[in-house]
PDB file as gemmi writes it, atoms N, CA and C in Angstrom:
CRYST1    1.000    1.000    1.000  90.00  90.00  90.00 P 1                      
ATOM      1  N   UNK A   1     135.914 -38.450  19.052  1.00  0.00           N  
ATOM      2  CA  UNK A   1     135.078 -39.643  19.057  1.00  0.00           C  
ATOM      3  C   UNK A   1     133.654 -39.241  18.715  1.00  0.00           C  
ATOM      4  N   UNK A   2     132.991 -40.045  17.937  1.00  0.00           N  
ATOM      5  CA  UNK A   2     131.612 -39.810  17.548  1.00  0.00           C  
ATOM      6  C   UNK A   2     130.689 -40.063  18.733  1.00  0.00           C  
ATOM      7  N   UNK A   3     129.845 -39.096  19.067  1.00  0.00           N  
ATOM      8  CA  UNK A   3     128.940 -39.227  20.202  1.00  0.00           C  
ATOM      9  C   UNK A   3     128.005 -40.409  20.029  1.00  0.00           C  
ATOM     10  N   UNK A   4     127.535 -40.646  18.808  1.00  0.00           N  
ATOM     11  CA  UNK A   4     126.596 -41.740  18.568  1.00  0.00           C  
ATOM     12  C   UNK A   4     127.203 -43.106  18.852  1.00  0.00           C  
ATOM     13  N   UNK A   5     128.518 -43.227  18.814  1.00  0.00           N  
ATOM     14  CA  UNK A   5     129.134 -44.529  19.036  1.00  0.00           C  
ATOM     15  C   UNK A   5     129.206 -44.900  20.508  1.00  0.00           C  
ATOM     16  N   UNK A   6     128.917 -43.952  21.418  1.00  0.00           N  
ATOM     17  CA  UNK A   6     128.999 -44.249  22.840  1.00  0.00           C  
ATOM     18  C   UNK A   6     127.658 -44.129  23.551  1.00  0.00           C  
ATOM     19  N   UNK A   7     126.558 -44.103  22.807  1.00  0.00           N  
ATOM     20  CA  UNK A   7     125.233 -43.981  23.410  1.00  0.00           C  
ATOM     21  C   UNK A   7     124.887 -45.223  24.212  1.00  0.00           C  
ATOM     22  N   UNK A   8     124.336 -45.003  25.375  1.00  0.00           N  
ATOM     23  CA  UNK A   8     123.875 -46.092  26.230  1.00  0.00           C  
ATOM     24  C   UNK A   8     122.495 -46.550  25.795  1.00  0.00           C  
ATOM     25  N   UNK A   9     122.086 -47.745  26.235  1.00  0.00           N  
ATOM     26  CA  UNK A   9     120.733 -48.188  25.927  1.00  0.00           C  
ATOM     27  C   UNK A   9     119.701 -47.327  26.653  1.00  0.00           C  
ATOM     28  N   UNK A  10     118.522 -47.218  26.059  1.00  0.00           N  
ATOM     29  CA  UNK A  10     117.417 -46.459  26.641  1.00  0.00           C  
ATOM     30  C   UNK A  10     116.236 -47.400  26.804  1.00  0.00           C  
ATOM     31  N   UNK A  11     115.641 -47.408  27.993  1.00  0.00           N  
ATOM     32  CA  UNK A  11     114.441 -48.191  28.242  1.00  0.00           C  
ATOM     33  C   UNK A  11     113.274 -47.224  28.334  1.00  0.00           C  
ATOM     34  N   UNK A  12     112.297 -47.389  27.437  1.00  0.00           N  
ATOM     35  CA  UNK A  12     111.104 -46.549  27.435  1.00  0.00           C  
ATOM     36  C   UNK A  12     109.964 -47.325  28.084  1.00  0.00           C  
ATOM     37  N   UNK A  13     109.372 -46.719  29.104  1.00  0.00           N  
ATOM     38  CA  UNK A  13     108.276 -47.352  29.829  1.00  0.00           C  
ATOM     39  C   UNK A  13     107.023 -46.514  29.687  1.00  0.00           C  
ATOM     40  N   UNK A  14     105.939 -47.140  29.294  1.00  0.00           N  
ATOM     41  CA  UNK A  14     104.674 -46.429  29.128  1.00  0.00           C  
ATOM     42  C   UNK A  14     104.013 -46.180  30.475  1.00  0.00           C  
ATOM     43  N   UNK A  15     103.017 -45.334  30.464  1.00  0.00           N  
ATOM     44  CA  UNK A  15     102.249 -45.038  31.668  1.00  0.00           C  
ATOM     45  C   UNK A  15     101.105 -46.013  31.855  1.00  0.00           C  
ATOM     46  N   UNK A  16     100.270 -45.720  32.837  1.00  0.00           N  
ATOM     47  CA  UNK A  16      99.113 -46.570  33.113  1.00  0.00           C  
ATOM     48  C   UNK A  16      98.148 -46.557  31.939  1.00  0.00           C  
ATOM     49  N   UNK A  17      97.505 -47.679  31.731  1.00  0.00           N  
ATOM     50  CA  UNK A  17      96.459 -47.864  30.721  1.00  0.00           C  
ATOM     51  C   UNK A  17      96.946 -47.451  29.325  1.00  0.00           C  
ATOM     52  N   UNK A  18      98.142 -47.839  28.984  1.00  0.00           N  
ATOM     53  CA  UNK A  18      98.674 -47.631  27.642  1.00  0.00           C  
ATOM     54  C   UNK A  18      99.631 -48.780  27.342  1.00  0.00           C  
ATOM     55  N   UNK A  19     100.384 -48.665  26.268  1.00  0.00           N  
ATOM     56  CA  UNK A  19     101.307 -49.736  25.905  1.00  0.00           C  
ATOM     57  C   UNK A  19     102.558 -49.146  25.262  1.00  0.00           C  
ATOM     58  N   UNK A  20     103.450 -50.037  24.842  1.00  0.00           N  
ATOM     59  CA  UNK A  20     104.682 -49.598  24.191  1.00  0.00           C  
ATOM     60  C   UNK A  20     104.405 -48.838  22.897  1.00  0.00           C  
ATOM     61  N   UNK A  21     103.202 -48.983  22.337  1.00  0.00           N  
ATOM     62  CA  UNK A  21     102.882 -48.304  21.080  1.00  0.00           C  
ATOM     63  C   UNK A  21     102.930 -46.784  21.224  1.00  0.00           C  
ATOM     64  N   UNK A  22     102.634 -46.261  22.409  1.00  0.00           N  
ATOM     65  CA  UNK A  22     102.708 -44.816  22.631  1.00  0.00           C  
ATOM     66  C   UNK A  22     104.158 -44.325  22.647  1.00  0.00           C  
ATOM     67  N   UNK A  23     105.085 -45.228  22.740  1.00  0.00           N  
ATOM     68  CA  UNK A  23     106.505 -44.864  22.772  1.00  0.00           C  
ATOM     69  C   UNK A  23     107.151 -44.931  21.402  1.00  0.00           C  
ATOM     70  N   UNK A  24     106.383 -45.211  20.338  1.00  0.00           N  
ATOM     71  CA  UNK A  24     106.985 -45.429  19.027  1.00  0.00           C  
ATOM     72  C   UNK A  24     107.652 -44.179  18.460  1.00  0.00           C  
ATOM     73  N   UNK A  25     107.048 -43.011  18.616  1.00  0.00           N  
ATOM     74  CA  UNK A  25     107.669 -41.795  18.075  1.00  0.00           C  
ATOM     75  C   UNK A  25     108.974 -41.450  18.785  1.00  0.00           C  
ATOM     76  N   UNK A  26     108.977 -41.405  20.142  1.00  0.00           N  
ATOM     77  CA  UNK A  26     110.269 -41.136  20.784  1.00  0.00           C  
ATOM     78  C   UNK A  26     111.293 -42.241  20.504  1.00  0.00           C  
ATOM     79  N   UNK A  27     110.834 -43.487  20.399  1.00  0.00           N  
ATOM     80  CA  UNK A  27     111.754 -44.590  20.105  1.00  0.00           C  
ATOM     81  C   UNK A  27     112.374 -44.428  18.721  1.00  0.00           C  
ATOM     82  N   UNK A  28     111.563 -44.078  17.737  1.00  0.00           N  
ATOM     83  CA  UNK A  28     112.079 -43.870  16.384  1.00  0.00           C  
ATOM     84  C   UNK A  28     113.088 -42.733  16.351  1.00  0.00           C  
ATOM     85  N   UNK A  29     112.765 -41.641  17.029  1.00  0.00           N  
ATOM     86  CA  UNK A  29     113.653 -40.476  17.049  1.00  0.00           C  
ATOM     87  C   UNK A  29     114.991 -40.813  17.707  1.00  0.00           C  
ATOM     88  N   UNK A  30     114.938 -41.435  18.884  1.00  0.00           N  
ATOM     89  CA  UNK A  30     116.174 -41.775  19.591  1.00  0.00           C  
ATOM     90  C   UNK A  30     116.984 -42.822  18.836  1.00  0.00           C  
ATOM     91  N   UNK A  31     116.304 -43.764  18.209  1.00  0.00           N  
ATOM     92  CA  UNK A  31     116.986 -44.772  17.405  1.00  0.00           C  
ATOM     93  C   UNK A  31     117.710 -44.122  16.228  1.00  0.00           C  
ATOM     94  N   UNK A  32     117.061 -43.155  15.605  1.00  0.00           N  
ATOM     95  CA  UNK A  32     117.660 -42.414  14.499  1.00  0.00           C  
ATOM     96  C   UNK A  32     118.936 -41.693  14.946  1.00  0.00           C  
ATOM     97  N   UNK A  33     118.965 -41.270  16.213  1.00  0.00           N  
ATOM     98  CA  UNK A  33     120.149 -40.603  16.752  1.00  0.00           C  
ATOM     99  C   UNK A  33     121.247 -41.582  17.170  1.00  0.00           C  
ATOM    100  N   UNK A  34     120.956 -42.878  17.098  1.00  0.00           N  
ATOM    101  CA  UNK A  34     121.974 -43.880  17.402  1.00  0.00           C  
ATOM    102  C   UNK A  34     121.817 -44.575  18.737  1.00  0.00           C  
ATOM    103  N   UNK A  35     120.768 -44.279  19.478  1.00  0.00           N  
ATOM    104  CA  UNK A  35     120.538 -44.921  20.767  1.00  0.00           C  
ATOM    105  C   UNK A  35     119.975 -46.325  20.549  1.00  0.00           C  
ATOM    106  N   UNK A  36     120.245 -47.224  21.472  1.00  0.00           N  
ATOM    107  CA  UNK A  36     119.682 -48.575  21.453  1.00  0.00           C  
ATOM    108  C   UNK A  36     118.433 -48.539  22.330  1.00  0.00           C  
ATOM    109  N   UNK A  37     117.263 -48.747  21.727  1.00  0.00           N  
ATOM    110  CA  UNK A  37     115.991 -48.549  22.395  1.00  0.00           C  
ATOM    111  C   UNK A  37     115.344 -49.878  22.761  1.00  0.00           C  
ATOM    112  N   UNK A  38     114.841 -49.946  23.984  1.00  0.00           N  
ATOM    113  CA  UNK A  38     114.036 -51.065  24.452  1.00  0.00           C  
ATOM    114  C   UNK A  38     112.729 -50.482  24.948  1.00  0.00           C  
ATOM    115  N   UNK A  39     111.646 -50.805  24.271  1.00  0.00           N  
ATOM    116  CA  UNK A  39     110.323 -50.296  24.626  1.00  0.00           C  
ATOM    117  C   UNK A  39     109.493 -51.464  25.143  1.00  0.00           C  
ATOM    118  N   UNK A  40     109.078 -51.380  26.388  1.00  0.00           N  
ATOM    119  CA  UNK A  40     108.404 -52.488  27.049  1.00  0.00           C  
ATOM    120  C   UNK A  40     106.909 -52.244  27.184  1.00  0.00           C  
ATOM    121  N   UNK A  41     106.156 -53.319  27.220  1.00  0.00           N  
ATOM    122  CA  UNK A  41     104.729 -53.257  27.538  1.00  0.00           C  
ATOM    123  C   UNK A  41     104.489 -54.064  28.802  1.00  0.00           C  
ATOM    124  N   UNK A  42     103.807 -53.439  29.739  1.00  0.00           N  
ATOM    125  CA  UNK A  42     103.465 -54.124  30.983  1.00  0.00           C  
ATOM    126  C   UNK A  42     102.121 -54.813  30.837  1.00  0.00           C  
ATOM    127  N   UNK A  43     102.004 -55.973  31.454  1.00  0.00           N  
ATOM    128  CA  UNK A  43     100.739 -56.714  31.485  1.00  0.00           C  
ATOM    129  C   UNK A  43     100.390 -56.992  32.931  1.00  0.00           C  
ATOM    130  N   UNK A  44      99.248 -56.621  33.403  1.00  0.00           N  
ATOM    131  CA  UNK A  44      98.270 -55.721  32.794  1.00  0.00           C  
ATOM    132  C   UNK A  44      98.778 -54.289  32.837  1.00  0.00           C  
ATOM    133  N   UNK A  45      98.205 -53.441  31.996  1.00  0.00           N  
ATOM    134  CA  UNK A  45      98.690 -52.063  31.902  1.00  0.00           C  
ATOM    135  C   UNK A  45      98.180 -51.177  33.035  1.00  0.00           C  
ATOM    136  N   UNK A  46      97.247 -51.678  33.822  1.00  0.00           N  
ATOM    137  CA  UNK A  46      96.837 -50.956  35.024  1.00  0.00           C  
ATOM    138  C   UNK A  46      97.691 -51.475  36.173  1.00  0.00           C  
ATOM    139  N   UNK A  47      97.696 -50.775  37.262  1.00  0.00           N  
ATOM    140  CA  UNK A  47      98.543 -51.193  38.385  1.00  0.00           C  
ATOM    141  C   UNK A  47      97.775 -52.058  39.385  1.00  0.00           C  
ATOM    142  N   UNK A  48      96.784 -52.780  38.884  1.00  0.00           N  
ATOM    143  CA  UNK A  48      95.949 -53.582  39.777  1.00  0.00           C  
ATOM    144  C   UNK A  48      96.742 -54.648  40.530  1.00  0.00           C  
ATOM    145  N   UNK A  49      97.849 -55.106  39.972  1.00  0.00           N  
ATOM    146  CA  UNK A  49      98.686 -56.101  40.654  1.00  0.00           C  
ATOM    147  C   UNK A  49      99.836 -55.469  41.413  1.00  0.00           C  
ATOM    148  N   UNK A  50      99.951 -54.150  41.386  1.00  0.00           N  
ATOM    149  CA  UNK A  50     100.995 -53.450  42.132  1.00  0.00           C  
ATOM    150  C   UNK A  50     102.232 -53.169  41.309  1.00  0.00           C  
ATOM    151  N   UNK A  51     102.973 -52.183  41.757  1.00  0.00           N  
ATOM    152  CA  UNK A  51     104.197 -51.786  41.057  1.00  0.00           C  
ATOM    153  C   UNK A  51     105.274 -52.865  41.112  1.00  0.00           C  
ATOM    154  N   UNK A  52     105.255 -53.678  42.151  1.00  0.00           N  
ATOM    155  CA  UNK A  52     106.226 -54.767  42.244  1.00  0.00           C  
ATOM    156  C   UNK A  52     106.074 -55.736  41.075  1.00  0.00           C  
ATOM    157  N   UNK A  53     104.821 -55.966  40.654  1.00  0.00           N  
ATOM    158  CA  UNK A  53     104.564 -56.841  39.502  1.00  0.00           C  
ATOM    159  C   UNK A  53     105.199 -56.256  38.240  1.00  0.00           C  
ATOM    160  N   UNK A  54     105.052 -54.950  38.048  1.00  0.00           N  
ATOM    161  CA  UNK A  54     105.690 -54.282  36.894  1.00  0.00           C  
ATOM    162  C   UNK A  54     107.206 -54.386  36.994  1.00  0.00           C  
ATOM    163  N   UNK A  55     107.749 -54.172  38.183  1.00  0.00           N  
ATOM    164  CA  UNK A  55     109.203 -54.212  38.375  1.00  0.00           C  
ATOM    165  C   UNK A  55     109.764 -55.581  37.981  1.00  0.00           C  
ATOM    166  N   UNK A  56     109.049 -56.639  38.305  1.00  0.00           N  
ATOM    167  CA  UNK A  56     109.519 -57.995  37.930  1.00  0.00           C  
ATOM    168  C   UNK A  56     109.531 -58.181  36.416  1.00  0.00           C  
ATOM    169  N   UNK A  57     108.655 -57.469  35.686  1.00  0.00           N  
ATOM    170  CA  UNK A  57     108.611 -57.607  34.233  1.00  0.00           C  
ATOM    171  C   UNK A  57     109.805 -56.922  33.552  1.00  0.00           C  
ATOM    172  N   UNK A  58     110.372 -55.949  34.227  1.00  0.00           N  
ATOM    173  CA  UNK A  58     111.538 -55.261  33.639  1.00  0.00           C  
ATOM    174  C   UNK A  58     112.720 -56.194  33.709  1.00  0.00           C  
TER     175      UNK A  58                                                      
END                                                                             
């Protein structure tokens, strides 16, 4: 069986004070390997509203 045909989805999450744009290179690479990529941007990108707020956005 081809390994690429059984790849699970990958969720890429950026760090504080950044966005999904910083995940474009790893996303492109993993996508090229056959992974299904979901790259999210949190609003706001700082944790001023708490991690629970970010968790609800996922």
